[in-house]
Amino acid sequence: MSSYVGRFAPSPTGPLHFGSLVAAVASYCDARANQGQWLVRIEDLDKPREVKGAAQDILHCLEAYGFSWDGEVIYQSKQTAHYAIALQQLQAWVYPCTCTRKEIADSSTRQGIEGFIYPGNCLHHPIKPQAPVAWRVKTQDFVDHFHDNIQGALHQQLATDIGDFVLKRADGLFAYQLAVVVDDAMQGVTHVVRGADLLYSTSRQRYLQLLLQLPTLNYAHIPIVMNADGEKLSKQTLAPAILANDASTQLLNALAFLKQTPPDSLHNATLATIWAWAIAHWDIHKITA
Ligand code: GLU
Ligand code: ZN
């Protein structure tokens, strides 16, 4: 029995597009080629951003494309009790913050890789006692070194690259960084294969794993699919939905994007034949960063 557990964790903000298909194919092939399990988790934490019906659409599309997942699909919206417990366990390292984005922009003196570094206005007490609070985690002097299976060696110093980051927002929603760490641990995930847009989130997640004494994971970040204008395919850039009746072609395109060089003979093959080839020939090291 292999101990590999992988996952695909789409946000239901719209139907699957080619970029999300590529992430699904990469995580699926890597799991199956390692005799691992492959789980699906719907990341519907941000209810205001959710598109009605998108989660069902995504699952139907995955089925139509011939993916088969292990166990039940987990919905983050049903997991909030677990996130609350984790936040409680982090109480020695978190503090309430009442700053708005604008206040942070106005008072910050440093840019990190994802925008302004939180300047610590509320570190000792929230600056606006009556306002709703977000919970931030102190990044302290954490310096992370990790090896990504595709991107190679990486390191990040959280305090200067990211700054103290939010675990629970002032509107009451738990942040992705906390939810993903709790869920990956609860589901026993061992291998994360996802888009490189999340590469710089990895150190934040590894930091939370350390504080919560959770196992560390293996990471592989696949290149992001861009459109002709050089923008990441996403709902915001109006990436077209992939269609259920076009599965073989799209699957072959995804494998080609992942540098797996599917042979021409697969062009008239059934989905099952394409999947069998893809898993048998899967080589994650062919993917270049
Ligand atoms: N829900 C995230 C997305 O759709 C993926 C999160 C993850 O794989 O860690 O982009
Ligand atoms: Zn603050």
mmCIF file with all atom_site columns, N, CA, C and O in Angstrom, residues 255-287:
data_model
loop_
_atom_site.group_PDB
_atom_site.id
_atom_site.type_symbol
_atom_site.label_atom_id
_atom_site.label_alt_id
_atom_site.label_comp_id
_atom_site.label_asym_id
_atom_site.label_entity_id
_atom_site.label_seq_id
_atom_site.pdbx_PDB_ins_code
_atom_site.Cartn_x
_atom_site.Cartn_y
_atom_site.Cartn_z
_atom_site.occupancy
_atom_site.B_iso_or_equiv
_atom_site.pdbx_formal_charge
_atom_site.auth_seq_id
_atom_site.auth_comp_id
_atom_site.auth_asym_id
_atom_site.auth_atom_id
_atom_site.pdbx_PDB_model_num
ATOM 1   N N  . LEU A 1 255 ? -2.057  17.313 -21.119 1.00 0.00 ? 255 LEU A N  1
ATOM 2   C CA . LEU A 1 255 ? -0.850  16.480 -21.011 1.00 0.00 ? 255 LEU A CA 1
ATOM 3   C C  . LEU A 1 255 ? 0.302   17.102 -21.793 1.00 0.00 ? 255 LEU A C  1
ATOM 4   O O  . LEU A 1 255 ? 1.453   17.091 -21.352 1.00 0.00 ? 255 LEU A O  1
ATOM 5   N N  . ALA A 1 256 ? -0.024  17.687 -22.957 1.00 0.00 ? 256 ALA A N  1
ATOM 6   C CA . ALA A 1 256 ? 1.019   18.344 -23.754 1.00 0.00 ? 256 ALA A CA 1
ATOM 7   C C  . ALA A 1 256 ? 1.554   19.562 -23.000 1.00 0.00 ? 256 ALA A C  1
ATOM 8   O O  . ALA A 1 256 ? 2.762   19.790 -22.946 1.00 0.00 ? 256 ALA A O  1
ATOM 9   N N  . PHE A 1 257 ? 0.650   20.332 -22.393 1.00 0.00 ? 257 PHE A N  1
ATOM 10  C CA . PHE A 1 257 ? 1.094   21.494 -21.604 1.00 0.00 ? 257 PHE A CA 1
ATOM 11  C C  . PHE A 1 257 ? 2.046   21.053 -20.491 1.00 0.00 ? 257 PHE A C  1
ATOM 12  O O  . PHE A 1 257 ? 3.014   21.751 -20.172 1.00 0.00 ? 257 PHE A O  1
ATOM 13  N N  . LEU A 1 258 ? 1.768   19.885 -19.930 1.00 0.00 ? 258 LEU A N  1
ATOM 14  C CA . LEU A 1 258 ? 2.593   19.348 -18.833 1.00 0.00 ? 258 LEU A CA 1
ATOM 15  C C  . LEU A 1 258 ? 3.834   18.600 -19.359 1.00 0.00 ? 258 LEU A C  1
ATOM 16  O O  . LEU A 1 258 ? 4.486   17.889 -18.614 1.00 0.00 ? 258 LEU A O  1
ATOM 17  N N  . LYS A 1 259 ? 4.121   18.756 -20.653 1.00 0.00 ? 259 LYS A N  1
ATOM 18  C CA . LYS A 1 259 ? 5.332   18.214 -21.294 1.00 0.00 ? 259 LYS A CA 1
ATOM 19  C C  . LYS A 1 259 ? 5.409   16.691 -21.248 1.00 0.00 ? 259 LYS A C  1
ATOM 20  O O  . LYS A 1 259 ? 6.494   16.110 -21.216 1.00 0.00 ? 259 LYS A O  1
ATOM 21  N N  . GLN A 1 260 ? 4.236   16.053 -21.242 1.00 0.00 ? 260 GLN A N  1
ATOM 22  C CA . GLN A 1 260 ? 4.233   14.592 -21.196 1.00 0.00 ? 260 GLN A CA 1
ATOM 23  C C  . GLN A 1 260 ? 4.269   13.978 -22.601 1.00 0.00 ? 260 GLN A C  1
ATOM 24  O O  . GLN A 1 260 ? 4.277   12.766 -22.742 1.00 0.00 ? 260 GLN A O  1
ATOM 25  N N  . THR A 1 261 ? 4.250   14.836 -23.634 1.00 0.00 ? 261 THR A N  1
ATOM 26  C CA . THR A 1 261 ? 4.315   14.416 -25.049 1.00 0.00 ? 261 THR A CA 1
ATOM 27  C C  . THR A 1 261 ? 3.471   13.183 -25.406 1.00 0.00 ? 261 THR A C  1
ATOM 28  O O  . THR A 1 261 ? 4.000   12.142 -25.794 1.00 0.00 ? 261 THR A O  1
ATOM 29  N N  . PRO A 1 262 ? 2.143   13.309 -25.306 1.00 0.00 ? 262 PRO A N  1
ATOM 30  C CA . PRO A 1 262 ? 1.290   12.189 -25.705 1.00 0.00 ? 262 PRO A CA 1
ATOM 31  C C  . PRO A 1 262 ? 1.454   11.900 -27.211 1.00 0.00 ? 262 PRO A C  1
ATOM 32  O O  . PRO A 1 262 ? 1.508   12.846 -28.005 1.00 0.00 ? 262 PRO A O  1
ATOM 33  N N  . PRO A 1 263 ? 1.588   10.641 -27.622 1.00 0.00 ? 263 PRO A N  1
ATOM 34  C CA . PRO A 1 263 ? 1.792   10.318 -29.039 1.00 0.00 ? 263 PRO A CA 1
ATOM 35  C C  . PRO A 1 263 ? 0.539   10.603 -29.876 1.00 0.00 ? 263 PRO A C  1
ATOM 36  O O  . PRO A 1 263 ? -0.582  10.573 -29.363 1.00 0.00 ? 263 PRO A O  1
ATOM 37  N N  . ASP A 1 264 ? 0.745   10.860 -31.155 1.00 0.00 ? 264 ASP A N  1
ATOM 38  C CA . ASP A 1 264 ? -0.369  11.151 -32.074 1.00 0.00 ? 264 ASP A CA 1
ATOM 39  C C  . ASP A 1 264 ? -1.407  10.034 -32.091 1.00 0.00 ? 264 ASP A C  1
ATOM 40  O O  . ASP A 1 264 ? -2.585  10.277 -32.318 1.00 0.00 ? 264 ASP A O  1
ATOM 41  N N  . SER A 1 265 ? -0.931  8.810  -31.861 1.00 0.00 ? 265 SER A N  1
ATOM 42  C CA . SER A 1 265 ? -1.851  7.671  -31.908 1.00 0.00 ? 265 SER A CA 1
ATOM 43  C C  . SER A 1 265 ? -2.983  7.799  -30.879 1.00 0.00 ? 265 SER A C  1
ATOM 44  O O  . SER A 1 265 ? -4.006  7.136  -30.993 1.00 0.00 ? 265 SER A O  1
ATOM 45  N N  . LEU A 1 266 ? -2.809  8.670  -29.890 1.00 0.00 ? 266 LEU A N  1
ATOM 46  C CA . LEU A 1 266 ? -3.869  8.823  -28.884 1.00 0.00 ? 266 LEU A CA 1
ATOM 47  C C  . LEU A 1 266 ? -4.990  9.736  -29.356 1.00 0.00 ? 266 LEU A C  1
ATOM 48  O O  . LEU A 1 266 ? -6.017  9.862  -28.694 1.00 0.00 ? 266 LEU A O  1
ATOM 49  N N  . HIS A 1 267 ? -4.801  10.374 -30.525 1.00 0.00 ? 267 HIS A N  1
ATOM 50  C CA . HIS A 1 267 ? -5.803  11.366 -30.928 1.00 0.00 ? 267 HIS A CA 1
ATOM 51  C C  . HIS A 1 267 ? -7.179  10.785 -31.194 1.00 0.00 ? 267 HIS A C  1
ATOM 52  O O  . HIS A 1 267 ? -8.179  11.472 -31.021 1.00 0.00 ? 267 HIS A O  1
ATOM 53  N N  . ASN A 1 268 ? -7.217  9.519  -31.605 1.00 0.00 ? 268 ASN A N  1
ATOM 54  C CA . ASN A 1 268 ? -8.539  8.917  -31.818 1.00 0.00 ? 268 ASN A CA 1
ATOM 55  C C  . ASN A 1 268 ? -8.880  7.905  -30.732 1.00 0.00 ? 268 ASN A C  1
ATOM 56  O O  . ASN A 1 268 ? -9.801  7.117  -30.873 1.00 0.00 ? 268 ASN A O  1
ATOM 57  N N  . ALA A 1 269 ? -8.119  7.936  -29.629 1.00 0.00 ? 269 ALA A N  1
ATOM 58  C CA . ALA A 1 269 ? -8.300  6.930  -28.576 1.00 0.00 ? 269 ALA A CA 1
ATOM 59  C C  . ALA A 1 269 ? -9.436  7.311  -27.628 1.00 0.00 ? 269 ALA A C  1
ATOM 60  O O  . ALA A 1 269 ? -9.889  8.455  -27.597 1.00 0.00 ? 269 ALA A O  1
ATOM 61  N N  . THR A 1 270 ? -9.898  6.332  -26.878 1.00 0.00 ? 270 THR A N  1
ATOM 62  C CA . THR A 1 270 ? -10.938 6.601  -25.883 1.00 0.00 ? 270 THR A CA 1
ATOM 63  C C  . THR A 1 270 ? -10.295 7.305  -24.678 1.00 0.00 ? 270 THR A C  1
ATOM 64  O O  . THR A 1 270 ? -9.073  7.244  -24.475 1.00 0.00 ? 270 THR A O  1
ATOM 65  N N  . LEU A 1 271 ? -11.151 7.931  -23.874 1.00 0.00 ? 271 LEU A N  1
ATOM 66  C CA . LEU A 1 271 ? -10.669 8.590  -22.661 1.00 0.00 ? 271 LEU A CA 1
ATOM 67  C C  . LEU A 1 271 ? -9.902  7.607  -21.785 1.00 0.00 ? 271 LEU A C  1
ATOM 68  O O  . LEU A 1 271 ? -8.846  7.932  -21.239 1.00 0.00 ? 271 LEU A O  1
ATOM 69  N N  . ALA A 1 272 ? -10.449 6.396  -21.647 1.00 0.00 ? 272 ALA A N  1
ATOM 70  C CA . ALA A 1 272 ? -9.817  5.397  -20.771 1.00 0.00 ? 272 ALA A CA 1
ATOM 71  C C  . ALA A 1 272 ? -8.402  5.070  -21.260 1.00 0.00 ? 272 ALA A C  1
ATOM 72  O O  . ALA A 1 272 ? -7.470  4.934  -20.455 1.00 0.00 ? 272 ALA A O  1
ATOM 73  N N  . THR A 1 273 ? -8.242  4.989  -22.576 1.00 0.00 ? 273 THR A N  1
ATOM 74  C CA . THR A 1 273 ? -6.914  4.686  -23.140 1.00 0.00 ? 273 THR A CA 1
ATOM 75  C C  . THR A 1 273 ? -5.945  5.839  -22.881 1.00 0.00 ? 273 THR A C  1
ATOM 76  O O  . THR A 1 273 ? -4.772  5.633  -22.536 1.00 0.00 ? 273 THR A O  1
ATOM 77  N N  . ILE A 1 274 ? -6.463  7.057  -23.038 1.00 0.00 ? 274 ILE A N  1
ATOM 78  C CA . ILE A 1 274 ? -5.595  8.230  -22.800 1.00 0.00 ? 274 ILE A CA 1
ATOM 79  C C  . ILE A 1 274 ? -5.148  8.266  -21.334 1.00 0.00 ? 274 ILE A C  1
ATOM 80  O O  . ILE A 1 274 ? -3.969  8.454  -21.030 1.00 0.00 ? 274 ILE A O  1
ATOM 81  N N  . TRP A 1 275 ? -6.086  8.023  -20.431 1.00 0.00 ? 275 TRP A N  1
ATOM 82  C CA . TRP A 1 275 ? -5.734  8.030  -19.000 1.00 0.00 ? 275 TRP A CA 1
ATOM 83  C C  . TRP A 1 275 ? -4.719  6.932  -18.677 1.00 0.00 ? 275 TRP A C  1
ATOM 84  O O  . TRP A 1 275 ? -3.768  7.155  -17.924 1.00 0.00 ? 275 TRP A O  1
ATOM 85  N N  . ALA A 1 276 ? -4.939  5.757  -19.256 1.00 0.00 ? 276 ALA A N  1
ATOM 86  C CA . ALA A 1 276 ? -4.016  4.650  -18.957 1.00 0.00 ? 276 ALA A CA 1
ATOM 87  C C  . ALA A 1 276 ? -2.606  5.015  -19.427 1.00 0.00 ? 276 ALA A C  1
ATOM 88  O O  . ALA A 1 276 ? -1.613  4.797  -18.719 1.00 0.00 ? 276 ALA A O  1
ATOM 89  N N  . TRP A 1 277 ? -2.535  5.616  -20.621 1.00 0.00 ? 277 TRP A N  1
ATOM 90  C CA . TRP A 1 277 ? -1.226  6.043  -21.131 1.00 0.00 ? 277 TRP A CA 1
ATOM 91  C C  . TRP A 1 277 ? -0.627  7.113  -20.206 1.00 0.00 ? 277 TRP A C  1
ATOM 92  O O  . TRP A 1 277 ? 0.553   7.058  -19.830 1.00 0.00 ? 277 TRP A O  1
ATOM 93  N N  . ALA A 1 278 ? -1.460  8.090  -19.841 1.00 0.00 ? 278 ALA A N  1
ATOM 94  C CA . ALA A 1 278 ? -0.965  9.242  -19.067 1.00 0.00 ? 278 ALA A CA 1
ATOM 95  C C  . ALA A 1 278 ? -0.375  8.796  -17.727 1.00 0.00 ? 278 ALA A C  1
ATOM 96  O O  . ALA A 1 278 ? 0.676   9.283  -17.310 1.00 0.00 ? 278 ALA A O  1
ATOM 97  N N  . ILE A 1 279 ? -1.057  7.861  -17.083 1.00 0.00 ? 279 ILE A N  1
ATOM 98  C CA . ILE A 1 279 ? -0.598  7.419  -15.752 1.00 0.00 ? 279 ILE A CA 1
ATOM 99  C C  . ILE A 1 279 ? 0.647   6.536  -15.895 1.00 0.00 ? 279 ILE A C  1
ATOM 100 O O  . ILE A 1 279 ? 1.616   6.685  -15.153 1.00 0.00 ? 279 ILE A O  1
ATOM 101 N N  . ALA A 1 280 ? 0.622   5.665  -16.900 1.00 0.00 ? 280 ALA A N  1
ATOM 102 C CA . ALA A 1 280 ? 1.774   4.773  -17.099 1.00 0.00 ? 280 ALA A CA 1
ATOM 103 C C  . ALA A 1 280 ? 3.037   5.551  -17.473 1.00 0.00 ? 280 ALA A C  1
ATOM 104 O O  . ALA A 1 280 ? 4.149   5.152  -17.119 1.00 0.00 ? 280 ALA A O  1
ATOM 105 N N  . HIS A 1 281 ? 2.871   6.677  -18.196 1.00 0.00 ? 281 HIS A N  1
ATOM 106 C CA . HIS A 1 281 ? 4.045   7.422  -18.672 1.00 0.00 ? 281 HIS A CA 1
ATOM 107 C C  . HIS A 1 281 ? 4.311   8.694  -17.880 1.00 0.00 ? 281 HIS A C  1
ATOM 108 O O  . HIS A 1 281 ? 5.164   9.485  -18.261 1.00 0.00 ? 281 HIS A O  1
ATOM 109 N N  . TRP A 1 282 ? 3.574   8.878  -16.803 1.00 0.00 ? 282 TRP A N  1
ATOM 110 C CA . TRP A 1 282 ? 3.703   10.143 -16.064 1.00 0.00 ? 282 TRP A CA 1
ATOM 111 C C  . TRP A 1 282 ? 5.127   10.345 -15.556 1.00 0.00 ? 282 TRP A C  1
ATOM 112 O O  . TRP A 1 282 ? 5.713   9.479  -14.920 1.00 0.00 ? 282 TRP A O  1
ATOM 113 N N  . ASP A 1 283 ? 5.676   11.520 -15.874 1.00 0.00 ? 283 ASP A N  1
ATOM 114 C CA . ASP A 1 283 ? 7.004   11.864 -15.361 1.00 0.00 ? 283 ASP A CA 1
ATOM 115 C C  . ASP A 1 283 ? 6.978   13.346 -14.973 1.00 0.00 ? 283 ASP A C  1
ATOM 116 O O  . ASP A 1 283 ? 7.057   14.231 -15.834 1.00 0.00 ? 283 ASP A O  1
ATOM 117 N N  . ILE A 1 284 ? 6.865   13.579 -13.681 1.00 0.00 ? 284 ILE A N  1
ATOM 118 C CA . ILE A 1 284 ? 6.706   14.964 -13.199 1.00 0.00 ? 284 ILE A CA 1
ATOM 119 C C  . ILE A 1 284 ? 7.952   15.794 -13.521 1.00 0.00 ? 284 ILE A C  1
ATOM 120 O O  . ILE A 1 284 ? 7.877   17.011 -13.663 1.00 0.00 ? 284 ILE A O  1
ATOM 121 N N  . HIS A 1 285 ? 9.081   15.119 -13.690 1.00 0.00 ? 285 HIS A N  1
ATOM 122 C CA . HIS A 1 285 ? 10.325  15.871 -13.951 1.00 0.00 ? 285 HIS A CA 1
ATOM 123 C C  . HIS A 1 285 ? 10.429  16.419 -15.367 1.00 0.00 ? 285 HIS A C  1
ATOM 124 O O  . HIS A 1 285 ? 11.306  17.214 -15.652 1.00 0.00 ? 285 HIS A O  1
ATOM 125 N N  . LYS A 1 286 ? 9.499   15.984 -16.236 1.00 0.00 ? 286 LYS A N  1
ATOM 126 C CA . LYS A 1 286 ? 9.474   16.584 -17.577 1.00 0.00 ? 286 LYS A CA 1
ATOM 127 C C  . LYS A 1 286 ? 8.885   17.997 -17.546 1.00 0.00 ? 286 LYS A C  1
ATOM 128 O O  . LYS A 1 286 ? 9.057   18.754 -18.491 1.00 0.00 ? 286 LYS A O  1
ATOM 129 N N  . ILE A 1 287 ? 8.164   18.293 -16.482 1.00 0.00 ? 287 ILE A N  1
ATOM 130 C CA . ILE A 1 287 ? 7.560   19.628 -16.388 1.00 0.00 ? 287 ILE A CA 1
ATOM 131 C C  . ILE A 1 287 ? 8.669   20.597 -16.029 1.00 0.00 ? 287 ILE A C  1
ATOM 132 O O  . ILE A 1 287 ? 9.409   20.377 -15.074 1.00 0.00 ? 287 ILE A O  1
#
